[in-house]
XYZ file of C-alpha atoms in Angstrom:
765
model
C -7.986 -36.445 3.998
C -7.457 -39.900 2.629
C -10.259 -41.123 0.393
C -12.018 -37.686 0.334
C -14.747 -38.894 2.654
C -16.459 -36.875 5.358
C -19.437 -37.177 7.671
C -22.142 -34.617 6.858
C -24.044 -33.539 9.981
C -27.389 -32.563 8.437
C -29.454 -30.167 10.557
C -33.080 -29.063 10.163
C -35.552 -27.087 12.255
C -33.158 -24.670 13.960
C -32.558 -20.958 13.487
C -29.535 -18.884 12.510
C -28.414 -16.219 14.964
C -26.033 -13.389 14.050
C -23.185 -12.743 16.486
C -21.580 -9.356 17.133
C -18.809 -9.978 14.602
C -21.326 -10.860 11.875
C -20.745 -14.611 12.079
C -23.711 -16.991 12.163
C -24.509 -19.730 14.630
C -27.219 -22.388 14.277
C -29.409 -23.028 17.310
C -31.871 -25.847 17.888
C -33.376 -28.357 15.468
C -32.643 -32.018 14.745
C -29.455 -33.503 13.331
C -28.577 -36.694 11.450
C -25.263 -37.924 10.055
C -24.600 -39.124 6.497
C -21.362 -40.488 5.052
C -20.395 -38.544 1.928
C -17.577 -39.448 -0.437
C -16.381 -38.215 -3.809
C -18.428 -40.860 -5.671
C -21.772 -39.674 -4.256
C -24.052 -37.770 -6.624
C -25.942 -34.675 -5.567
C -29.398 -36.108 -6.294
C -28.596 -39.221 -4.261
C -27.365 -37.109 -1.374
C -30.388 -34.820 -1.460
C -32.754 -37.783 -1.729
C -31.201 -39.393 1.337
C -31.497 -36.125 3.274
C -35.132 -35.685 2.224
C -36.017 -39.238 3.272
C -34.187 -38.857 6.563
C -36.223 -35.781 7.533
C -39.407 -36.957 5.776
C -39.412 -33.932 3.448
C -40.197 -33.444 -0.216
C -37.160 -33.567 -2.489
C -38.152 -30.268 -4.134
C -38.903 -28.473 -0.882
C -35.400 -28.335 0.587
C -32.214 -26.373 -0.004
C -28.808 -27.545 1.237
C -26.204 -25.075 2.450
C -22.892 -25.129 4.344
C -20.106 -22.865 5.631
C -16.604 -22.714 4.222
C -13.927 -23.600 6.810
C -13.065 -20.492 8.833
C -15.960 -18.451 7.416
C -19.158 -18.455 9.460
C -20.614 -15.390 7.740
C -21.629 -16.718 4.323
C -23.708 -19.800 3.526
C -22.744 -21.723 0.374
C -25.513 -23.475 -1.594
C -25.190 -27.091 -2.782
C -27.186 -27.424 -6.009
C -25.321 -29.885 -8.210
C -22.610 -32.548 -8.273
C -19.795 -30.013 -8.566
C -21.026 -28.123 -5.507
C -21.086 -31.348 -3.513
C -17.542 -32.249 -4.584
C -16.329 -28.757 -3.681
C -17.775 -29.131 -0.199
C -15.881 -32.404 0.257
C -12.613 -30.857 -0.938
C -13.002 -27.689 1.126
C -13.461 -29.806 4.252
C -10.775 -32.312 3.319
C -8.864 -31.721 6.552
C -11.939 -32.304 8.723
C -13.779 -35.421 9.736
C -17.204 -33.766 9.732
C -18.971 -30.799 8.206
C -22.311 -29.174 8.997
C -24.978 -29.163 6.281
C -28.042 -27.000 6.919
C -31.350 -28.134 5.453
C -33.609 -25.190 4.688
C -37.263 -25.627 3.769
C -38.454 -23.464 0.907
C -41.621 -21.529 1.601
C -44.269 -22.351 -1.022
C -46.938 -19.700 -1.543
C -50.104 -21.132 -3.042
C -51.561 -18.708 -5.611
C -55.081 -17.412 -5.169
C -56.547 -17.984 -8.626
C -60.170 -17.268 -7.816
C -59.915 -13.717 -9.131
C -57.007 -13.957 -11.567
C -57.039 -12.861 -15.196
C -56.417 -15.567 -17.722
C -52.890 -16.916 -17.767
C -50.895 -18.076 -20.730
C -51.394 -21.490 -22.220
C -50.809 -24.249 -19.711
C -48.696 -26.002 -22.306
C -45.814 -23.685 -21.485
C -43.157 -25.086 -19.173
C -39.740 -23.905 -18.195
C -38.170 -26.817 -20.019
C -39.820 -25.660 -23.249
C -38.721 -22.055 -22.903
C -36.451 -20.247 -25.331
C -34.464 -17.191 -24.159
C -35.244 -13.864 -25.768
C -32.722 -12.412 -28.149
C -30.653 -9.733 -26.392
C -31.861 -6.225 -27.119
C -29.992 -2.987 -26.548
C -31.376 -1.491 -23.346
C -32.013 1.990 -24.676
C -33.501 0.992 -28.062
C -36.829 2.756 -27.818
C -37.426 3.498 -31.454
C -37.990 -0.169 -32.170
C -40.589 -0.239 -29.406
C -38.973 -3.293 -27.854
C -37.808 -2.751 -24.287
C -36.352 -5.831 -22.581
C -37.537 -6.483 -19.081
C -34.061 -5.526 -17.890
C -34.360 -1.954 -19.153
C -34.349 0.948 -16.735
C -38.038 1.801 -16.687
C -37.625 5.260 -15.227
C -35.543 6.400 -18.193
C -38.022 5.355 -20.943
C -39.909 8.293 -22.447
C -43.039 8.510 -24.561
C -42.149 7.297 -28.039
C -45.433 8.425 -29.623
C -44.629 6.215 -32.599
C -47.745 4.050 -32.518
C -51.287 5.015 -31.705
C -52.877 2.118 -29.904
C -56.415 3.569 -30.228
C -56.982 2.837 -26.571
C -59.112 5.379 -24.784
C -59.873 5.545 -21.096
C -63.142 3.632 -21.369
C -63.251 0.693 -18.996
C -63.907 -2.816 -20.240
C -65.266 -5.764 -18.318
C -63.215 -8.832 -17.571
C -64.309 -12.054 -19.307
C -66.556 -14.270 -17.286
C -64.519 -17.384 -17.912
C -61.003 -17.164 -16.456
C -58.415 -19.836 -17.153
C -56.815 -21.084 -13.995
C -53.047 -21.349 -13.685
C -51.984 -24.939 -13.969
C -48.865 -26.160 -12.152
C -45.719 -26.322 -14.261
C -44.207 -29.707 -14.889
C -40.663 -30.839 -14.164
C -39.028 -30.915 -10.728
C -36.397 -28.230 -11.432
C -38.900 -26.060 -13.295
C -41.321 -26.274 -10.409
C -38.552 -25.292 -8.026
C -37.718 -22.220 -10.099
C -41.220 -20.759 -10.017
C -42.176 -21.497 -6.433
C -40.841 -18.203 -5.161
C -42.271 -16.222 -8.082
C -45.776 -17.637 -7.483
C -46.359 -15.002 -4.823
C -46.310 -12.389 -7.622
C -49.037 -13.956 -9.735
C -51.665 -11.641 -8.216
C -49.703 -8.382 -8.363
C -51.843 -7.365 -11.367
C -55.527 -8.152 -10.820
C -57.271 -6.337 -13.666
C -59.219 -3.227 -14.649
C -59.761 -0.771 -11.835
C -56.641 -1.706 -9.851
C -54.900 1.419 -8.548
C -51.246 2.184 -7.849
C -49.621 5.027 -5.962
C -47.257 5.897 -8.815
C -46.141 4.921 -12.289
C -43.006 3.466 -10.741
C -45.032 1.134 -8.527
C -47.102 -0.021 -11.499
C -43.999 -0.783 -13.557
C -42.356 -2.744 -10.749
C -45.477 -4.829 -10.063
C -45.952 -5.405 -13.782
C -42.409 -6.717 -14.001
C -43.002 -9.163 -11.128
C -46.279 -10.230 -12.728
C -44.462 -10.983 -15.998
C -41.781 -12.985 -14.191
C -44.415 -14.996 -12.333
C -46.333 -15.718 -15.544
C -43.204 -16.245 -17.649
C -43.672 -13.840 -20.518
C -41.856 -10.831 -21.901
C -43.491 -7.528 -22.790
C -42.702 -4.333 -24.655
C -43.833 -0.758 -24.097
C -45.964 1.060 -26.641
C -46.258 4.182 -24.518
C -44.399 4.898 -21.308
C -44.289 8.265 -19.579
C -45.115 9.866 -16.248
C -48.914 9.645 -16.632
C -49.655 6.678 -18.896
C -48.264 3.253 -19.678
C -49.341 0.960 -22.509
C -47.808 -2.503 -22.701
C -48.319 -5.529 -24.953
C -46.971 -9.049 -24.976
C -43.749 -9.300 -26.937
C -44.890 -12.422 -28.776
C -46.096 -11.552 -32.272
C -49.864 -11.815 -32.580
C -50.526 -12.405 -28.878
C -53.518 -10.255 -27.786
C -52.383 -9.740 -24.151
C -52.074 -6.059 -23.405
C -52.670 -3.575 -20.633
C -53.202 0.184 -20.442
C -52.970 2.299 -17.295
C -53.138 6.051 -16.872
C -53.359 8.690 -14.180
C -56.710 9.423 -12.560
C -57.608 13.063 -13.050
C -56.689 15.470 -10.211
C -54.668 12.725 -8.458
C -51.271 11.061 -8.657
C -52.841 7.602 -8.682
C -52.367 5.293 -11.646
C -55.310 3.079 -12.590
C -55.605 0.161 -15.011
C -58.158 1.296 -17.598
C -58.001 -1.572 -20.090
C -56.626 -5.088 -19.982
C -56.862 -8.099 -22.253
C -55.649 -10.929 -19.946
C -55.555 -13.670 -22.576
C -52.315 -15.133 -23.928
C -52.342 -17.115 -27.155
C -48.567 -17.343 -27.394
C -46.499 -20.271 -26.272
C -45.127 -17.974 -23.584
C -41.424 -18.303 -24.259
C -39.804 -17.893 -20.884
C -36.876 -15.555 -20.576
C -34.303 -17.134 -18.287
C -31.509 -14.658 -18.994
C -30.970 -11.517 -16.950
C -32.673 -9.107 -19.349
C -35.878 -9.343 -17.383
C -34.208 -8.306 -14.093
C -33.393 -4.622 -13.551
C -30.883 -3.472 -10.977
C -33.675 -2.104 -8.801
C -35.546 -5.412 -9.022
C -32.458 -7.360 -7.951
C -31.960 -4.867 -5.111
C -35.545 -5.291 -3.912
C -35.145 -9.079 -3.905
C -31.858 -9.255 -1.976
C -32.243 -6.279 0.378
C -33.686 -8.172 3.321
C -31.106 -10.944 3.011
C -28.333 -8.357 2.760
C -29.384 -7.050 6.172
C -28.711 -10.442 7.717
C -25.703 -11.329 5.550
C -23.684 -8.138 4.899
C -21.057 -10.202 3.042
C -23.593 -11.579 0.560
C -21.434 -12.105 -2.538
C -22.547 -11.378 -6.117
C -21.830 -14.959 -7.188
C -24.146 -16.202 -4.417
C -26.773 -13.692 -5.547
C -26.526 -15.111 -9.073
C -27.003 -18.663 -7.764
C -29.900 -17.754 -5.476
C -31.801 -15.771 -8.134
C -31.360 -18.668 -10.549
C -32.635 -21.215 -8.044
C -35.529 -19.156 -6.709
C -36.758 -17.351 -9.841
C -35.231 -19.245 -12.756
C -33.469 -16.088 -13.994
C -29.816 -16.233 -15.006
C -28.021 -13.013 -14.047
C -24.446 -12.197 -14.870
C -21.966 -11.170 -12.193
C -22.159 -7.466 -12.983
C -25.952 -7.375 -12.739
C -25.747 -8.980 -9.297
C -23.002 -6.576 -8.216
C -24.966 -3.506 -9.334
C -28.099 -4.775 -7.630
C -26.142 -5.288 -4.419
C -24.725 -1.751 -4.632
C -28.239 -0.310 -4.948
C -29.501 -2.434 -2.048
C -26.538 -1.354 0.098
C -27.272 2.287 -0.644
C -30.932 1.792 0.245
C -29.957 0.178 3.547
C -26.949 2.297 4.460
C -27.603 5.584 2.754
C -25.885 7.369 -0.074
C -22.090 7.571 -0.147
C -22.316 11.041 -1.696
C -24.791 12.266 0.904
C -22.529 10.957 3.686
C -19.702 13.242 2.552
C -22.079 16.193 2.507
C -23.077 15.353 6.099
C -19.492 15.702 7.378
C -19.745 19.345 8.597
C -22.775 18.627 10.753
C -21.392 15.233 11.748
C -18.206 16.799 13.143
C -20.274 19.369 15.010
C -22.423 16.650 16.557
C -19.362 14.684 17.688
C -18.010 17.695 19.589
C -21.457 18.626 20.943
C -22.243 15.172 22.309
C -18.663 14.480 23.473
C -17.255 17.784 24.828
C -13.480 17.920 24.691
C -13.336 15.850 21.498
C -11.779 17.026 18.276
C -13.450 16.319 14.922
C -12.384 18.308 11.888
C -12.160 17.923 8.135
C -10.700 19.646 5.093
C -11.720 19.837 1.448
C -9.883 20.618 -1.745
C -10.460 23.671 -3.931
C -13.243 21.903 -5.810
C -15.023 21.098 -2.486
C -14.157 17.407 -2.773
C -13.277 15.524 0.398
C -9.638 15.597 1.482
C -9.196 14.612 5.146
C -11.166 13.846 8.321
C -9.673 13.691 11.840
C -11.508 12.300 14.892
C -10.379 11.928 18.486
C -12.867 11.473 21.317
C -12.431 13.099 24.699
C -12.592 9.743 26.479
C -9.634 8.528 24.411
C -7.575 11.680 24.956
C -8.268 11.735 28.696
C -7.552 8.023 29.077
C -4.229 8.316 27.239
C -3.005 11.310 29.233
C -4.145 10.019 32.632
C -3.421 6.302 32.491
C -1.339 5.225 29.486
C 2.378 5.219 28.915
C 3.519 8.183 26.755
C 3.868 5.776 23.861
C 1.981 5.995 20.550
C 1.937 3.657 17.565
C 1.358 5.217 14.139
C 0.196 3.057 11.268
C -2.280 2.974 8.395
C -4.667 0.586 6.673
C -6.166 0.952 3.157
C -9.937 1.270 2.865
C -11.972 -0.715 0.351
C -14.830 1.744 0.207
C -16.402 3.022 -2.980
C -14.003 5.972 -2.999
C -11.012 4.142 -1.525
C -8.878 6.217 0.883
C -6.662 5.305 3.810
C -7.219 5.199 7.559
C -4.395 6.707 9.652
C -4.386 5.816 13.328
C -2.600 6.560 16.584
C -3.040 3.830 19.193
C -1.608 3.422 22.672
C -0.931 0.523 25.040
C -2.913 0.450 28.283
C -1.505 -0.849 31.564
C -2.418 -4.413 30.654
C -0.793 -4.132 27.203
C -4.176 -3.869 25.497
C -4.852 -1.697 22.452
C -6.216 1.756 23.341
C -7.347 3.874 20.328
C -6.398 7.553 20.687
C -7.090 9.179 17.320
C -7.722 8.307 13.697
C -8.156 10.007 10.349
C -9.590 9.173 6.948
C -7.600 10.653 4.072
C -8.033 10.387 0.333
C -4.455 9.094 -0.088
C -1.555 8.314 2.238
C 1.024 11.032 1.528
C 3.682 12.940 3.466
C 1.343 15.938 3.684
C -1.500 13.772 5.056
C 0.704 12.389 7.844
C 1.971 15.908 8.615
C -1.631 17.172 8.870
C -2.623 14.195 11.028
C 0.218 14.877 13.478
C -0.719 18.576 13.643
C -4.278 17.647 14.639
C -2.966 15.085 17.123
C -0.701 17.707 18.688
C -3.677 20.038 19.049
C -5.795 17.293 20.630
C -3.010 16.397 23.101
C -2.300 20.009 24.054
C -2.523 19.201 27.780
C 0.030 16.364 27.618
C 3.292 17.320 29.352
C 5.500 14.202 29.057
C 7.630 13.639 25.959
C 5.956 11.038 23.769
C 7.714 8.076 22.196
C 6.403 7.206 18.737
C 6.801 3.805 17.118
C 6.343 4.303 13.391
C 7.835 3.925 9.963
C 10.611 6.380 9.149
C 9.279 6.850 5.601
C 6.249 8.867 4.394
C 7.696 12.023 5.948
C 7.128 10.718 9.477
C 10.736 11.185 10.561
C 10.678 14.896 9.713
C 7.082 15.554 10.830
C 7.448 13.929 14.266
C 10.657 15.857 14.981
C 9.099 19.131 13.830
C 5.671 18.899 15.485
C 6.440 16.966 18.689
C 9.689 18.609 19.717
C 11.590 16.688 22.379
C 9.772 13.447 21.528
C 11.387 10.157 20.489
C 10.868 8.222 17.283
C 11.473 4.486 17.362
C 11.577 3.044 13.872
C 9.167 0.155 13.312
C 11.144 -3.069 13.102
C 8.642 -4.559 10.670
C 9.164 -1.838 8.068
C 12.932 -1.940 8.571
C 12.955 -5.698 7.998
C 10.902 -5.331 4.816
C 13.293 -2.672 3.559
C 16.335 -4.806 4.384
C 14.912 -7.799 2.516
C 13.971 -5.575 -0.429
C 17.424 -3.985 -0.674
C 19.128 -7.389 -0.568
C 16.673 -8.993 -2.975
C 18.151 -11.629 -5.247
C 21.519 -11.759 -3.595
C 20.947 -14.473 -1.019
C 18.947 -17.639 -0.569
C 15.884 -17.706 1.632
C 17.756 -19.547 4.373
C 20.592 -16.996 4.427
C 18.085 -14.134 4.583
C 16.322 -15.864 7.458
C 19.575 -16.081 9.416
C 20.329 -12.415 8.795
C 16.842 -11.402 9.929
C 17.257 -13.409 13.137
C 20.548 -11.627 13.824
C 18.891 -8.311 12.931
C 16.162 -8.865 15.512
C 18.737 -9.997 18.058
C 20.598 -6.719 17.485
C 17.369 -4.717 17.921
C 16.408 -6.427 21.186
C 19.976 -6.511 22.569
C 19.948 -4.492 25.829
C 23.624 -3.523 25.807
C 26.032 -2.190 23.160
C 28.220 -5.259 23.585
C 25.430 -7.660 22.688
C 24.400 -5.391 19.811
C 27.939 -5.544 18.421
C 28.010 -9.329 18.636
C 24.770 -9.594 16.654
C 25.803 -7.276 13.825
C 29.218 -8.942 13.633
C 27.330 -12.158 12.948
C 25.578 -10.393 10.087
C 28.932 -9.080 8.848
C 30.222 -12.642 8.567
C 27.354 -13.352 6.159
C 27.195 -10.117 4.182
C 29.292 -6.983 4.371
C 26.584 -5.143 2.431
C 23.950 -6.026 5.033
C 26.349 -4.987 7.784
C 26.896 -1.592 6.147
C 23.139 -1.231 5.618
C 22.596 -1.610 9.375
C 25.305 0.938 10.221
C 23.640 3.461 7.909
C 20.082 2.764 9.132
C 20.233 5.130 12.139
C 20.276 2.236 14.584
C 20.050 4.643 17.519
C 16.368 4.911 16.533
C 15.594 1.195 16.650
C 18.196 -0.662 18.757
C 17.371 -1.028 22.469
C 21.028 -0.555 23.384
C 21.050 3.018 22.047
C 17.421 4.217 21.921
C 16.768 7.142 24.287
C 12.987 6.866 24.475
C 10.829 4.359 26.361
C 9.244 1.728 24.094
C 8.688 -0.890 26.812
C 9.976 -3.518 24.344
C 7.287 -2.676 21.761
C 9.230 -2.734 18.515
C 6.588 -2.598 15.758
C 3.960 -0.021 14.822
C 1.151 -2.492 14.063
C 0.330 -2.867 17.757
C -3.214 -1.642 17.103
C -4.347 -4.647 15.048
C -7.641 -4.830 16.952
C -8.479 -1.265 15.941
C -7.489 -1.844 12.319
C -9.753 -4.886 12.164
C -12.697 -2.691 13.234
C -11.945 -0.287 10.417
C -11.572 -3.129 7.916
C -14.945 -4.579 8.911
C -16.700 -1.210 8.449
C -14.737 0.354 5.620
C -17.330 -0.332 2.916
C -19.919 1.796 4.733
C -20.475 5.479 3.889
C -17.868 7.581 5.690
C -20.090 8.901 8.489
C -21.441 5.446 9.256
C -17.948 3.951 9.213
C -16.772 6.520 11.765
C -19.844 5.897 13.893
C -19.253 2.138 13.830
C -15.689 2.743 15.041
C -17.051 5.067 17.721
C -19.423 2.333 18.881
C -16.582 -0.183 19.045
C -14.440 2.156 21.161
C -17.424 2.913 23.399
C -18.039 -0.803 23.936
C -14.325 -1.452 24.548
C -14.158 1.239 27.241
C -17.250 -0.048 29.017
C -16.151 -3.702 28.925
C -12.634 -3.071 30.211
C -13.859 -0.685 32.896
C -16.307 -3.316 34.125
C -13.666 -6.058 34.071
C -11.077 -3.978 35.932
C -13.521 -3.281 38.748
C -13.208 -6.979 39.652
C -9.415 -6.930 39.930
C -7.935 -7.246 43.421
C -4.230 -6.901 42.554
C -2.072 -3.762 42.602
C -0.793 -4.441 39.107
C -2.809 -5.337 36.037
C -3.093 -9.112 35.435
C -0.471 -9.347 32.678
C 2.030 -7.264 34.641
C 1.413 -9.303 37.793
C 2.275 -12.389 35.783
C 5.496 -10.857 34.446
C 6.593 -9.706 37.909
C 5.904 -13.132 39.357
C 7.961 -14.734 36.614
C 10.925 -12.484 37.444
C 10.541 -13.235 41.161
C 11.035 -16.968 40.513
C 14.540 -16.267 39.210
C 15.698 -14.679 42.475
C 16.527 -17.935 44.312
C 19.841 -18.527 42.550
C 21.044 -14.921 42.909
C 23.456 -13.612 45.542
C 23.287 -9.986 46.687
C 26.371 -8.226 48.079
C 25.072 -5.555 50.426
C 26.488 -2.046 50.382
C 26.242 0.954 52.674
C 24.980 3.042 49.748
C 22.093 2.461 47.357
C 24.112 0.572 44.751
C 24.335 -3.205 45.006
C 26.138 -6.042 43.293
C 24.152 -9.103 42.295
C 25.836 -12.350 41.267
C 24.361 -15.206 39.303
C 25.171 -16.359 35.776
C 26.554 -12.850 35.394
C 27.481 -9.988 37.690
C 25.066 -7.054 37.569
C 24.980 -3.697 39.357
C 21.652 -2.403 40.690
C 21.026 1.269 41.549
C 17.834 1.432 43.597
C 17.524 5.235 43.616
C 17.699 5.519 39.828
C 15.687 2.360 39.095
C 18.620 1.055 37.090
C 20.215 -2.334 36.531
C 23.197 -3.026 34.316
C 21.210 -5.809 32.576
C 18.842 -3.025 31.338
C 15.775 -5.196 31.934
C 14.326 -2.782 34.485
C 14.700 0.235 32.213
C 13.352 -1.501 29.105
C 10.187 -2.970 30.617
C 9.238 -0.652 33.491
C 9.139 -3.628 35.875
C 11.945 -4.599 38.317
C 14.169 -7.294 36.858
C 15.158 -10.356 38.907
C 18.356 -8.592 40.089
C 16.389 -5.598 41.360
C 13.829 -7.840 43.058
C 16.654 -9.697 44.839
C 18.058 -6.418 46.163
C 14.636 -5.087 47.171
C 13.913 -8.301 49.090
C 17.211 -7.978 50.988
C 16.579 -4.375 52.064
C 12.929 -5.031 52.960
C 11.259 -3.067 50.159
C 8.250 -4.125 48.099
C 8.848 -4.616 44.367
C 5.412 -3.057 43.728
C 6.745 0.317 44.897
C 9.321 0.196 42.106
C 6.994 -0.675 39.227
C 5.994 1.927 36.650
C 2.802 3.689 37.697
C 1.321 2.939 34.294
C 1.056 -0.744 35.228
C -0.996 -0.112 38.353
C -4.649 -1.152 38.404
C -5.484 2.384 39.512
C -3.930 3.851 36.360
C -5.702 1.277 34.223
C -9.043 2.317 35.704
C -8.187 5.960 35.000
C -7.594 5.038 31.368
C -11.167 3.785 31.046
C -12.862 6.176 33.476
C -14.480 8.396 30.816
C -17.234 7.309 28.433
C -18.004 7.976 24.792
C -21.550 9.181 24.193
C -23.768 8.170 21.254
C -24.296 10.623 18.403
C -28.055 11.128 17.876
C -29.582 11.387 14.406
C -26.801 9.486 12.715
C -28.316 6.020 12.832
C -30.397 6.892 9.764
C -29.156 6.726 6.175
C -29.850 10.375 5.392
C -30.405 13.595 7.313
C -33.253 15.948 6.592
C -31.389 19.151 7.474
C -28.302 18.542 5.340
C -29.429 21.371 3.041
C -28.756 23.821 5.861
C -25.048 23.062 5.899
C -22.823 26.040 5.113
C -20.137 23.866 3.510
C -20.679 21.455 0.668
C -18.479 18.359 0.645
C -18.422 16.102 -2.398
C -16.803 12.663 -2.704
C -13.117 12.550 -3.631
C -12.412 12.169 -7.347
C -10.563 8.888 -6.874
C -12.676 5.828 -7.494
C -11.919 2.187 -6.902
C -10.031 0.831 -9.941
C -11.259 -2.328 -11.679
C -10.041 -5.693 -10.478
C -9.318 -7.115 -7.075
C -8.127 -4.405 -4.654
C -4.651 -4.674 -3.218
C -4.617 -5.342 0.495
C -2.114 -4.396 3.128
C -1.586 -7.139 5.658
C -2.617 -5.963 9.085
C -0.884 -8.808 10.845
C 2.817 -9.263 11.183
C 4.694 -10.213 8.049
C 6.297 -13.601 7.607
C 9.753 -12.143 8.091
C 8.718 -10.853 11.483
C 7.904 -14.309 12.712
C 11.497 -15.356 12.274
C 12.761 -13.683 15.433
C 15.560 -15.066 17.546
C 13.728 -16.831 20.366
C 15.143 -18.831 23.221
C 13.975 -22.430 23.282
C 14.464 -22.563 27.058
C 12.655 -19.486 28.432
C 10.821 -18.527 25.218
C 12.219 -15.002 25.523
C 13.200 -12.877 22.530
C 16.595 -11.514 21.562
C 18.790 -14.441 22.628
C 19.159 -18.201 22.262
C 19.481 -21.009 24.813
C 23.290 -20.835 24.891
C 23.219 -17.264 26.224
C 20.018 -17.652 28.267
C 20.213 -16.476 31.868
C 17.106 -18.432 32.910
C 17.784 -20.714 35.886
C 16.989 -24.390 35.536
């Protein structure tokens, strides 16, 4: 946008609400507008916002959404952040800025042990020198060390017995820290100033004492080191040389409780504040971000780093934030390893709660996970009773901790909506995995009697497996994969424009309804490239060209029809495997209920989209002339002469056969002989069939909404995670949507139809 100037709509006093897809919406509150340009400084902007809402400068945080992403709030904390916001919203006139008040917890100092010298401020602090985490012999353990792994060093005898000592009568009160940014950093940590109160305080475990001691040290801005640290006693002193602050806690006899036996609460050190990440363990980071991670599942490590810095004054690195997030996710979602071990019982529960379903898994020789197949009875019944015998096979990579791939078979309902039939999680997409998936699918569809048409890639062993397992079925090659292969094989030989023209002719050949039109399209390709022409002749075009294909694809030419289903899997693929499957189950359950409810309101014989298509064909009838015949075969004249066979539901234009709906020529004949076009539509497009598709329900699976199961030890089979782990770096992604080359189809500018241009269009003016 010219001038890099936007209007910031600043909002305060409302609440964020999480929608079903995880996106956030802001409800309520007041709003004011501020002009923001690239010359404005952050402090000036924040000052203006604070004055506008009559708030303290230090009591507010400013956040905004990136364009197109309503799931993650971005913090504005400096001039660069403000400039980024302006650039990110450069194509917009306005942007929303959310003003969030920081909660300030006033410390209760009436009973506090003496704090460090009030001369210490954050601005005066000096970071601690980095120390190796596991260096115990030197008796210096940085606050970032894993406390549970530290053992009793027994190197120094502190001469501290279990005799209690009294606290001093005079207790120094904690004075507020100076400096606006420093004050901001410690506001959140102030709530931890009373976590350690003195001699006699009890804790349920050593772990609890260590965690509270860590928070206490962060709140009071000092570092400590362990003199003794084991399962029944902990002795700690201030890291600063000569500082008398120390504390000793040990287990109360005959109990598991830990009690503070001695404490010298006085600091004489300058209290050098540690602002690097050594004072933050992974478990501490996890405990801080866990609640926020519930609300914002896409909470990014870089945002965690920024938030911890702003709220606690601690500078983490990216890896510390990432590890803390992983621990928090496991605490919220359950263990990935435990989820694999739950698979045997999980599959049993699926088939118990949803009779007629198929859920099975396999492991490798070392008991590691190999494959999981799931198909619910409601999906199988709906496909057999109400859907066309047409299945789309495709896959999507998973970004989970142990990677893997999701294989899926989806169908098209009577309204051309995605209907999930079956899916599998495999450790890697191989020929054997697809063969196994199709074997399970064949078993699940054992009651299906009609030959099934598959739309899928011809690679990955699918061509051989489909022919072997589903005998008598049809395999239509996915046009998307064929196009990618064509472009790859011709790489470097032609310019982008020439390739685009060839792809348009390639699509025209695929959609051509008759052999004559197919020949015209590939001859056009031949005039550009003889190599491309020969490639098409050798590509088994009888498996992808409408003019020669024997199955019924209903003009569905690509295998990625089930994009809705793949998006569900992508949204849940970082969950443990059982939870991911259960999320998908919930999505299918909701889909079935919603579409069943909607269809109960329909009053037409055909589904809405098919009614619209039939009506569109009916409008073309006016310009057609029907020559009546004594038999059941008729001649129809218009821009071309077509022959219609009513008994065989056949028209020489092939539109009737390809779509399952009467073409305009058939409708003209049916009108002349007094028949209803609805009686000659495929039964799969009837509202009654659509309701049959969604007549069954998927039932919830009890006991699997918790992270872990108590009875997993009773399982007869042990399943461990697959050996493959996510490699370092950004994961490669497979585009779920159509590729760019697919968008370059031959499309008529007059009727918007595919497979022809305006010069050969039969649409009447």
